[in-house]
């Protein structure tokens, strides 16, 4: 199997031991479960972890849910985008909505597979986001997965690991070897482009380039079969374009309730035209580089952040995510998590 965190291949040990997390001492304890009754074994395995042997020795120690290898066909999904493009807010809104039944129209439920990781993600991102707080920029040098979910649906049970690293690392040729190693094992990529960024973009960026996209694509192209990797381009912060046709029309639709490849194609065409029109042609490279891709307008927060007198950054009217699941749904269709003939057509010309 391949570890979703370090992308190393290794044989999953078939031993009756699991590592249980001891919160009090902040450590993992190795427990031999062989003498326990089957029900207890199953329960401890469900809650337990296994240390990844990380044969290439290139990461800090990390643990996988002990049930990870029970599922065939795991997915690794990575977010790519410039610093402050909105990756973390989008992923937070997306995972939050997947948890609260947002994939029900596709008969998919989401649960945490890695309980500790999800609890951390919930406390650090989902809860502050729900309270209307702006999320901090992602620390550089972090190479751990953000969350590992288990999606259950007509396509079976699929673990999905999400990676959200700092845009700064994605743009840096030195750091990217570590930070974007997850790309080596990625099964799908969400490319995030921020529409108009008057608040955050203090830097001058040549319109002709999107460094994080370029570096990620370059790295992926070194991997066999990379052209077949499903990709989606999410133009986020689209709340800033809400009065602008045709963006207004897509945003007003809210969450879709059925999978419709033709509609996704129509939205993709509109996003393509928008990016082209505003001179962001460089952000269209994923569309040109991968055989199957879709493009979407999304908004994680529904509005701009406001800096208060105490310098905290908040969304004053709370958050109202718009169409944040659409990029994920396209990925799920293109990776077979949503099966069927309609899904087969998603992202194809
Ligand atoms: N208007 C608007 N602003 C947003 C939206 N999503 C994020 N932002 C703002 O964009 C800024 C950056 O968002 P992040 O999600 O932290 O961006 P990031 O890509 O994760 O940035 P790094 O972690 O530094 O790579 C924050 O100030 C957010 O308030 C959105 O949907 N609409
Ligand atoms: Mg971030
Ligand atoms: Zn590993």
CSV table of C-alpha atoms and ligand atoms in Angstrom, one decimal:
chain,number,residue,atom,x,y,z
A,1,UNK,CA,0.0,0.0,0.0
A,2,UNK,CA,1.0,3.6,-0.3
A,3,UNK,CA,1.0,5.9,2.7
A,4,UNK,CA,-1.2,9.0,1.9
A,5,UNK,CA,1.1,11.1,4.1
A,6,UNK,CA,4.6,10.4,2.9
A,7,UNK,CA,3.7,8.7,-0.4
A,8,UNK,CA,6.0,5.7,0.4
A,9,UNK,CA,5.0,2.2,-0.6
A,10,UNK,CA,5.2,-0.5,2.0
A,11,UNK,CA,3.7,-3.7,3.1
A,12,UNK,CA,1.1,-3.2,5.8
A,13,UNK,CA,2.2,-5.4,8.7
A,14,UNK,CA,-0.3,-8.1,9.5
A,15,UNK,CA,0.3,-8.0,13.3
A,16,UNK,CA,-2.3,-8.0,16.0
A,17,UNK,CA,-1.0,-4.7,17.4
A,18,UNK,CA,-2.3,-1.2,17.3
A,19,UNK,CA,-1.1,2.1,18.6
A,20,UNK,CA,-3.5,3.9,20.9
A,21,UNK,CA,-3.2,7.6,21.5
A,22,UNK,CA,-2.7,8.5,25.1
A,23,UNK,CA,-3.9,12.1,25.3
A,24,UNK,CA,-2.6,12.6,28.9
A,25,UNK,CA,1.0,11.8,28.0
A,26,UNK,CA,0.6,13.0,24.4
A,27,UNK,CA,2.1,9.7,23.0
A,28,UNK,CA,1.1,6.6,21.2
A,29,UNK,CA,1.2,3.3,23.2
A,30,UNK,CA,1.6,0.0,21.3
A,31,UNK,CA,-1.1,-2.5,22.4
A,32,UNK,CA,-1.1,-6.2,21.6
A,33,UNK,CA,-4.8,-7.0,20.9
A,34,UNK,CA,-4.3,-10.7,20.0
A,35,UNK,CA,-5.7,-12.0,23.3
A,36,UNK,CA,-8.8,-9.8,23.3
A,37,UNK,CA,-12.2,-10.9,22.2
A,38,UNK,CA,-13.1,-10.0,18.6
A,39,UNK,CA,-15.4,-7.2,19.4
A,40,UNK,CA,-12.8,-5.4,21.5
A,41,UNK,CA,-10.2,-6.0,18.8
A,42,UNK,CA,-12.5,-4.4,16.3
A,43,UNK,CA,-13.2,-1.4,18.5
A,44,UNK,CA,-9.5,-0.8,19.3
A,45,UNK,CA,-8.6,-1.2,15.6
A,46,UNK,CA,-11.3,1.4,14.7
A,47,UNK,CA,-9.9,3.9,17.2
A,48,UNK,CA,-6.2,2.9,16.8
A,49,UNK,CA,-3.3,3.9,14.7
A,50,UNK,CA,-0.3,2.4,13.0
A,51,UNK,CA,3.0,4.1,12.7
A,52,UNK,CA,4.1,4.5,9.1
A,53,UNK,CA,7.5,2.8,8.6
A,54,UNK,CA,8.4,5.6,6.1
A,55,UNK,CA,11.0,3.5,4.3
A,56,UNK,CA,12.6,6.5,2.6
A,57,UNK,CA,13.1,8.1,6.0
A,58,UNK,CA,12.2,11.6,4.7
A,59,UNK,CA,9.5,12.7,7.2
A,60,UNK,CA,8.8,13.2,10.9
A,61,UNK,CA,7.0,10.1,12.5
A,62,UNK,CA,3.4,9.8,11.4
A,63,UNK,CA,0.5,7.5,12.1
A,64,UNK,CA,-2.3,6.2,9.9
A,65,UNK,CA,-5.7,5.0,11.1
A,66,UNK,CA,-5.3,1.3,11.8
A,67,UNK,CA,-8.2,0.6,9.4
A,68,UNK,CA,-6.7,2.5,6.5
A,69,UNK,CA,-5.6,-0.6,4.7
A,70,UNK,CA,-9.0,-2.2,5.0
A,71,UNK,CA,-10.2,-0.1,2.1
A,72,UNK,CA,-9.1,-0.5,-1.4
A,73,UNK,CA,-8.8,2.5,-3.7
A,74,UNK,CA,-7.9,5.3,-1.3
A,75,UNK,CA,-7.9,8.8,-2.7
A,76,UNK,CA,-5.4,11.6,-2.1
A,77,UNK,CA,-6.6,15.1,-3.0
A,78,UNK,CA,-4.3,18.1,-2.9
A,79,UNK,CA,-5.0,21.8,-3.0
A,80,UNK,CA,-2.6,24.0,-5.0
A,81,UNK,CA,-2.7,27.8,-5.1
A,82,UNK,CA,-0.8,31.0,-4.4
A,83,UNK,CA,-0.4,32.3,-0.8
A,84,UNK,CA,-3.7,33.8,0.4
A,85,UNK,CA,-5.6,32.5,-2.6
A,86,UNK,CA,-8.1,30.9,-0.3
A,87,UNK,CA,-7.2,27.3,-0.1
A,88,UNK,CA,-7.7,26.8,3.6
A,89,UNK,CA,-11.0,28.6,3.7
A,90,UNK,CA,-12.2,26.6,0.7
A,91,UNK,CA,-11.1,23.2,2.2
A,92,UNK,CA,-12.7,24.1,5.5
A,93,UNK,CA,-16.0,25.0,4.0
A,94,UNK,CA,-15.9,22.0,1.8
A,95,UNK,CA,-15.1,19.4,4.5
A,96,UNK,CA,-17.6,21.0,6.8
A,97,UNK,CA,-20.4,20.7,4.3
A,98,UNK,CA,-19.4,17.2,3.3
A,99,UNK,CA,-19.8,16.3,7.0
A,100,UNK,CA,-23.1,17.9,7.4
A,101,UNK,CA,-24.7,15.8,4.7
A,102,UNK,CA,-23.9,18.0,1.6
A,103,UNK,CA,-23.1,14.9,-0.5
A,104,UNK,CA,-26.5,13.3,0.2
A,105,UNK,CA,-27.9,14.1,-3.2
A,106,UNK,CA,-25.1,11.8,-4.5
A,107,UNK,CA,-26.0,9.2,-1.9
A,108,UNK,CA,-22.6,9.7,-0.2
A,109,UNK,CA,-22.0,10.1,3.5
A,110,UNK,CA,-18.8,11.4,5.0
A,111,UNK,CA,-17.3,10.3,8.3
A,112,UNK,CA,-13.9,10.8,10.0
A,113,UNK,CA,-11.5,8.0,9.3
A,114,UNK,CA,-8.7,9.5,11.3
A,115,UNK,CA,-10.5,10.7,14.5
A,116,UNK,CA,-7.6,12.6,16.0
A,117,UNK,CA,-6.8,14.4,12.8
A,118,UNK,CA,-10.4,15.3,12.3
A,119,UNK,CA,-10.8,16.5,15.8
A,120,UNK,CA,-7.8,18.8,15.2
A,121,UNK,CA,-9.2,20.0,11.9
A,122,UNK,CA,-12.5,20.7,13.5
A,123,UNK,CA,-11.1,22.7,16.4
A,124,UNK,CA,-8.6,24.6,14.4
A,125,UNK,CA,-10.6,25.3,11.2
A,126,UNK,CA,-14.2,24.3,11.1
A,127,UNK,CA,-15.3,25.8,14.5
A,128,UNK,CA,-13.6,29.2,14.2
A,129,UNK,CA,-14.9,29.4,10.6
A,130,UNK,CA,-18.4,28.7,11.8
A,131,UNK,CA,-18.0,31.5,14.4
A,132,UNK,CA,-17.2,33.9,11.6
A,133,UNK,CA,-13.5,34.1,12.4
A,134,UNK,CA,-11.0,34.4,9.5
A,135,UNK,CA,-8.6,31.5,9.5
A,136,UNK,CA,-4.9,32.0,9.8
A,137,UNK,CA,-2.4,31.5,6.9
A,138,UNK,CA,-1.1,27.9,6.8
A,139,UNK,CA,2.3,27.5,8.5
A,140,UNK,CA,5.1,26.8,6.1
A,141,UNK,CA,6.9,23.5,6.3
A,142,UNK,CA,3.8,21.5,7.4
A,143,UNK,CA,3.6,18.3,5.4
A,144,UNK,CA,0.9,16.5,7.3
A,145,UNK,CA,-2.5,15.8,5.8
A,146,UNK,CA,-5.3,18.1,6.8
A,147,UNK,CA,-8.0,15.5,7.3
A,148,UNK,CA,-8.7,11.9,6.3
A,149,UNK,CA,-12.4,11.1,5.6
A,150,UNK,CA,-14.2,8.0,4.8
A,151,UNK,CA,-16.8,8.4,2.0
A,152,UNK,CA,-19.4,5.7,1.7
A,153,UNK,CA,-21.7,5.6,-1.3
A,154,UNK,CA,-22.7,3.7,-4.4
A,155,UNK,CA,-19.1,3.6,-5.5
A,156,UNK,CA,-18.1,1.7,-2.3
A,157,UNK,CA,-16.1,2.9,0.7
A,158,UNK,CA,-13.2,5.3,-0.2
A,159,UNK,CA,-10.8,7.0,2.3
A,160,UNK,CA,-10.0,10.5,1.1
A,161,UNK,CA,-6.9,12.3,2.4
A,162,UNK,CA,-6.8,16.1,1.9
A,163,UNK,CA,-3.6,18.1,1.7
A,164,UNK,CA,-3.5,21.9,2.2
A,165,UNK,CA,0.0,23.3,2.5
A,166,UNK,CA,1.2,26.9,2.6
A,167,UNK,CA,1.1,28.7,-0.8
A,168,UNK,CA,4.5,30.1,0.0
A,169,UNK,CA,5.9,26.5,0.1
A,170,UNK,CA,4.2,25.7,-3.2
A,171,UNK,CA,5.9,28.7,-4.8
A,172,UNK,CA,9.4,28.0,-3.4
A,173,UNK,CA,11.6,25.8,-5.5
A,174,UNK,CA,13.6,24.7,-2.4
A,175,UNK,CA,10.6,24.1,-0.1
A,176,UNK,CA,8.4,22.5,-2.6
A,177,UNK,CA,10.3,19.2,-2.7
A,178,UNK,CA,9.2,18.6,0.9
A,179,UNK,CA,6.0,20.5,1.0
A,180,UNK,CA,4.5,19.3,-2.2
A,181,UNK,CA,5.7,15.7,-2.0
A,182,UNK,CA,2.0,14.8,-1.5
A,183,UNK,CA,1.7,15.4,-5.3
A,184,UNK,CA,3.7,12.2,-5.9
A,185,UNK,CA,0.8,10.2,-4.4
A,186,UNK,CA,-2.1,12.5,-5.4
A,187,UNK,CA,-5.1,11.1,-7.3
A,188,UNK,CA,-6.7,14.5,-8.0
A,189,UNK,CA,-5.8,18.1,-7.6
A,190,UNK,CA,-7.9,21.2,-6.8
A,191,UNK,CA,-6.2,24.3,-8.2
A,192,UNK,CA,-7.4,27.4,-6.4
A,193,UNK,CA,-7.4,30.8,-8.0
A,194,UNK,CA,-8.6,33.9,-6.1
A,195,UNK,CA,-10.7,36.3,-8.1
A,196,UNK,CA,-9.6,39.9,-7.5
A,197,UNK,CA,-7.6,40.2,-4.3
A,198,UNK,CA,-7.4,43.8,-3.4
A,199,UNK,CA,-7.1,43.1,0.3
A,200,UNK,CA,-4.4,40.5,0.4
A,201,UNK,CA,-2.3,41.0,-2.7
A,202,UNK,CA,0.4,43.3,-1.6
A,203,UNK,CA,2.8,41.7,-4.0
A,204,UNK,CA,3.2,42.3,-7.6
A,205,UNK,CA,2.6,39.2,-9.6
A,206,UNK,CA,3.1,38.9,-13.3
A,207,UNK,CA,-0.2,38.2,-14.9
A,208,UNK,CA,1.5,35.8,-17.2
A,209,UNK,CA,2.3,33.4,-14.4
A,210,UNK,CA,0.8,31.4,-11.7
A,211,UNK,CA,3.8,30.1,-10.0
A,212,UNK,CA,2.2,27.5,-7.7
A,213,UNK,CA,0.2,26.1,-10.5
A,214,UNK,CA,3.2,25.9,-12.8
A,215,UNK,CA,5.5,24.3,-10.2
A,216,UNK,CA,2.8,21.7,-9.3
A,217,UNK,CA,2.1,20.9,-12.9
A,218,UNK,CA,5.8,20.6,-13.6
A,219,UNK,CA,6.2,18.2,-10.7
A,220,UNK,CA,3.2,16.1,-11.7
A,221,UNK,CA,4.3,15.9,-15.3
A,222,UNK,CA,7.3,13.9,-14.1
A,223,UNK,CA,5.0,11.2,-12.9
A,224,UNK,CA,3.8,8.5,-15.2
A,225,UNK,CA,0.2,8.8,-16.2
A,226,UNK,CA,-0.1,12.3,-14.7
A,227,UNK,CA,-2.1,13.5,-17.7
A,228,UNK,CA,-5.0,11.3,-16.6
A,229,UNK,CA,-5.1,12.9,-13.2
A,230,UNK,CA,-8.5,14.6,-12.6
A,231,UNK,CA,-8.1,18.3,-12.0
A,232,UNK,CA,-10.5,21.1,-11.1
A,233,UNK,CA,-9.9,24.8,-11.0
A,234,UNK,CA,-11.8,26.6,-8.3
A,235,UNK,CA,-12.1,30.3,-8.8
A,236,UNK,CA,-12.8,31.3,-5.2
A,237,UNK,CA,-13.8,34.5,-3.5
A,238,UNK,CA,-16.4,34.7,-6.3
A,239,UNK,CA,-18.6,36.7,-3.8
A,240,UNK,CA,-16.5,39.6,-5.1
A,241,UNK,CA,-18.0,39.0,-8.6
A,242,UNK,CA,-21.5,38.4,-7.4
A,243,UNK,CA,-23.0,41.2,-9.5
A,244,UNK,CA,-21.1,40.3,-12.6
A,245,UNK,CA,-22.7,38.1,-15.2
A,246,UNK,CA,-22.5,35.2,-15.7
A,247,UNK,CA,-20.9,34.6,-12.3
A,248,UNK,CA,-24.1,35.9,-10.6
A,249,UNK,CA,-26.1,33.3,-12.3
A,250,UNK,CA,-24.0,30.4,-11.1
A,251,UNK,CA,-23.7,31.7,-7.5
A,252,UNK,CA,-27.5,32.2,-7.3
A,253,UNK,CA,-28.0,28.5,-8.1
A,254,UNK,CA,-26.5,27.5,-4.8
A,255,UNK,CA,-25.7,23.9,-4.2
A,256,UNK,CA,-26.6,21.5,-7.0
A,257,UNK,CA,-28.8,18.5,-6.3
A,258,UNK,CA,-28.0,16.3,-9.3
A,259,UNK,CA,-24.9,15.4,-11.2
A,260,UNK,CA,-25.2,16.9,-14.7
A,261,UNK,CA,-22.1,16.7,-16.9
A,262,UNK,CA,-23.5,19.2,-19.4
A,263,UNK,CA,-24.2,21.8,-16.7
A,264,UNK,CA,-20.6,21.3,-15.3
A,265,UNK,CA,-19.3,21.8,-18.9
A,266,UNK,CA,-21.3,25.1,-19.1
A,267,UNK,CA,-20.0,26.4,-15.8
A,268,UNK,CA,-16.4,25.3,-16.9
A,269,UNK,CA,-16.8,27.3,-20.1
A,270,UNK,CA,-17.9,30.4,-18.2
A,271,UNK,CA,-15.1,30.2,-15.8
A,272,UNK,CA,-12.6,29.6,-18.6
A,273,UNK,CA,-14.0,32.7,-20.4
A,274,UNK,CA,-13.7,34.7,-17.2
A,275,UNK,CA,-10.1,33.8,-16.5
A,276,UNK,CA,-9.2,34.4,-20.1
A,277,UNK,CA,-11.0,37.8,-20.0
A,278,UNK,CA,-9.2,39.1,-16.9
A,279,UNK,CA,-5.8,38.1,-18.2
A,280,UNK,CA,-5.4,35.1,-15.9
A,281,UNK,CA,-4.6,32.8,-18.7
A,282,UNK,CA,-1.7,31.3,-16.7
A,283,UNK,CA,-4.3,29.9,-14.3
A,284,UNK,CA,-5.8,27.9,-17.1
A,285,UNK,CA,-2.8,25.7,-17.4
A,286,UNK,CA,-4.3,22.8,-15.4
A,287,UNK,CA,-7.1,22.8,-18.0
A,288,UNK,CA,-4.6,22.4,-20.8
A,289,UNK,CA,-2.3,19.9,-18.9
A,290,UNK,CA,-4.9,17.3,-17.8
A,291,UNK,CA,-7.2,15.2,-19.9
A,292,UNK,CA,-10.1,15.6,-17.5
A,293,UNK,CA,-10.8,18.9,-15.7
A,294,UNK,CA,-13.6,21.1,-14.6
A,295,UNK,CA,-13.8,24.8,-13.6
A,296,UNK,CA,-16.0,26.3,-10.9
A,297,UNK,CA,-16.9,29.6,-9.3
A,298,UNK,CA,-17.0,29.2,-5.5
A,299,UNK,CA,-17.0,31.3,-2.4
A,300,UNK,CA,-15.9,29.9,1.0
A,301,UNK,CA,-17.0,32.8,3.2
A,302,UNK,CA,-19.6,34.5,1.1
A,303,UNK,CA,-18.0,37.9,1.7
A,304,UNK,CA,-14.9,39.8,2.5
A,305,UNK,CA,-13.1,39.7,5.8
A,306,UNK,CA,-13.2,42.9,8.0
A,307,UNK,CA,-10.3,43.9,10.3
A,308,UNK,CA,-11.8,45.1,13.6
A,309,UNK,CA,-10.5,47.7,16.0
A,310,UNK,CA,-8.7,45.0,17.9
A,311,UNK,CA,-7.1,43.9,14.7
A,312,UNK,CA,-8.9,40.6,14.6
A,313,UNK,CA,-10.0,39.5,11.1
A,314,UNK,CA,-13.7,38.5,11.0
A,315,UNK,CA,-16.5,37.9,8.6
A,316,UNK,CA,-18.9,40.4,10.2
A,317,UNK,CA,-22.1,38.7,9.1
A,318,UNK,CA,-20.8,35.2,9.6
A,319,UNK,CA,-19.8,32.8,6.8
A,320,UNK,CA,-22.1,31.8,4.0
A,321,UNK,CA,-20.3,29.3,1.7
A,322,UNK,CA,-21.5,29.2,-1.9
A,323,UNK,CA,-21.0,26.2,-4.2
A,324,UNK,CA,-18.0,24.9,-2.3
A,325,UNK,CA,-18.8,21.3,-2.8
A,326,UNK,CA,-19.0,21.6,-6.6
A,327,UNK,CA,-15.2,21.2,-7.2
A,328,UNK,CA,-15.2,18.2,-4.8
A,329,UNK,CA,-18.2,16.6,-6.6
A,330,UNK,CA,-16.5,16.9,-9.9
A,331,UNK,CA,-13.4,15.2,-8.4
A,332,UNK,CA,-15.6,12.5,-7.0
A,333,UNK,CA,-17.3,12.0,-10.4
A,334,UNK,CA,-13.9,11.9,-12.2
A,335,UNK,CA,-12.4,9.4,-9.7
A,336,UNK,CA,-15.4,7.0,-9.7
A,337,UNK,CA,-16.5,7.7,-6.1
A,338,UNK,CA,-19.7,8.9,-7.8
A,339,UNK,CA,-20.1,6.1,-10.4
A,340,UNK,CA,-22.2,5.9,-13.5
A,341,UNK,CA,-22.5,7.1,-17.1
A,342,UNK,CA,-23.1,10.7,-16.2
A,343,UNK,CA,-20.1,10.8,-14.0
A,344,UNK,CA,-18.1,9.3,-16.8
A,345,UNK,CA,-18.7,12.4,-18.9
A,346,UNK,CA,-17.7,14.9,-16.3
A,347,UNK,CA,-14.6,16.9,-17.2
A,348,UNK,CA,-14.4,15.5,-20.7
A,349,UNK,CA,-14.6,17.9,-23.7
B,1,LIG,N1,-14.1,37.5,0.0
B,1,LIG,C1,-13.6,36.3,0.2
B,1,LIG,N2,-12.4,36.2,0.9
B,1,LIG,C2,-11.9,35.0,1.2
B,1,LIG,C3,-12.6,33.8,0.8
B,1,LIG,N3,-11.9,32.8,1.2
B,1,LIG,C4,-10.8,33.3,1.8
B,1,LIG,N4,-10.8,34.6,1.8
B,1,LIG,C5,-9.8,35.5,2.3
B,1,LIG,O1,-8.6,35.2,1.7
B,1,LIG,C6,-7.5,35.3,2.7
B,1,LIG,C7,-6.6,34.0,2.5
B,1,LIG,O2,-7.4,32.9,2.7
B,1,LIG,P1,-6.7,31.5,3.1
B,1,LIG,O3,-7.7,30.4,3.0
B,1,LIG,O4,-5.9,31.6,4.3
B,1,LIG,O5,-5.6,31.3,1.9
B,1,LIG,P2,-4.6,30.2,1.6
B,1,LIG,O6,-4.5,29.9,0.2
B,1,LIG,O7,-4.8,29.0,2.5
B,1,LIG,O8,-3.2,30.9,2.1
B,1,LIG,P3,-1.8,30.2,2.6
B,1,LIG,O9,-2.2,29.2,3.6
B,1,LIG,O10,-1.0,31.3,3.0
B,1,LIG,O11,-1.2,29.5,1.4
B,1,LIG,C8,-8.1,35.4,4.0
B,1,LIG,O12,-7.9,36.7,4.5
B,1,LIG,C9,-9.6,35.2,3.8
B,1,LIG,O13,-10.3,36.1,4.6
B,1,LIG,C10,-13.9,33.9,0.1
B,1,LIG,O14,-14.5,33.0,-0.3
B,1,LIG,N5,-14.3,35.2,-0.1
B,2,LIG,MG1,-3.8,28.0,3.9
B,3,LIG,ZN1,4.0,7.5,5.6
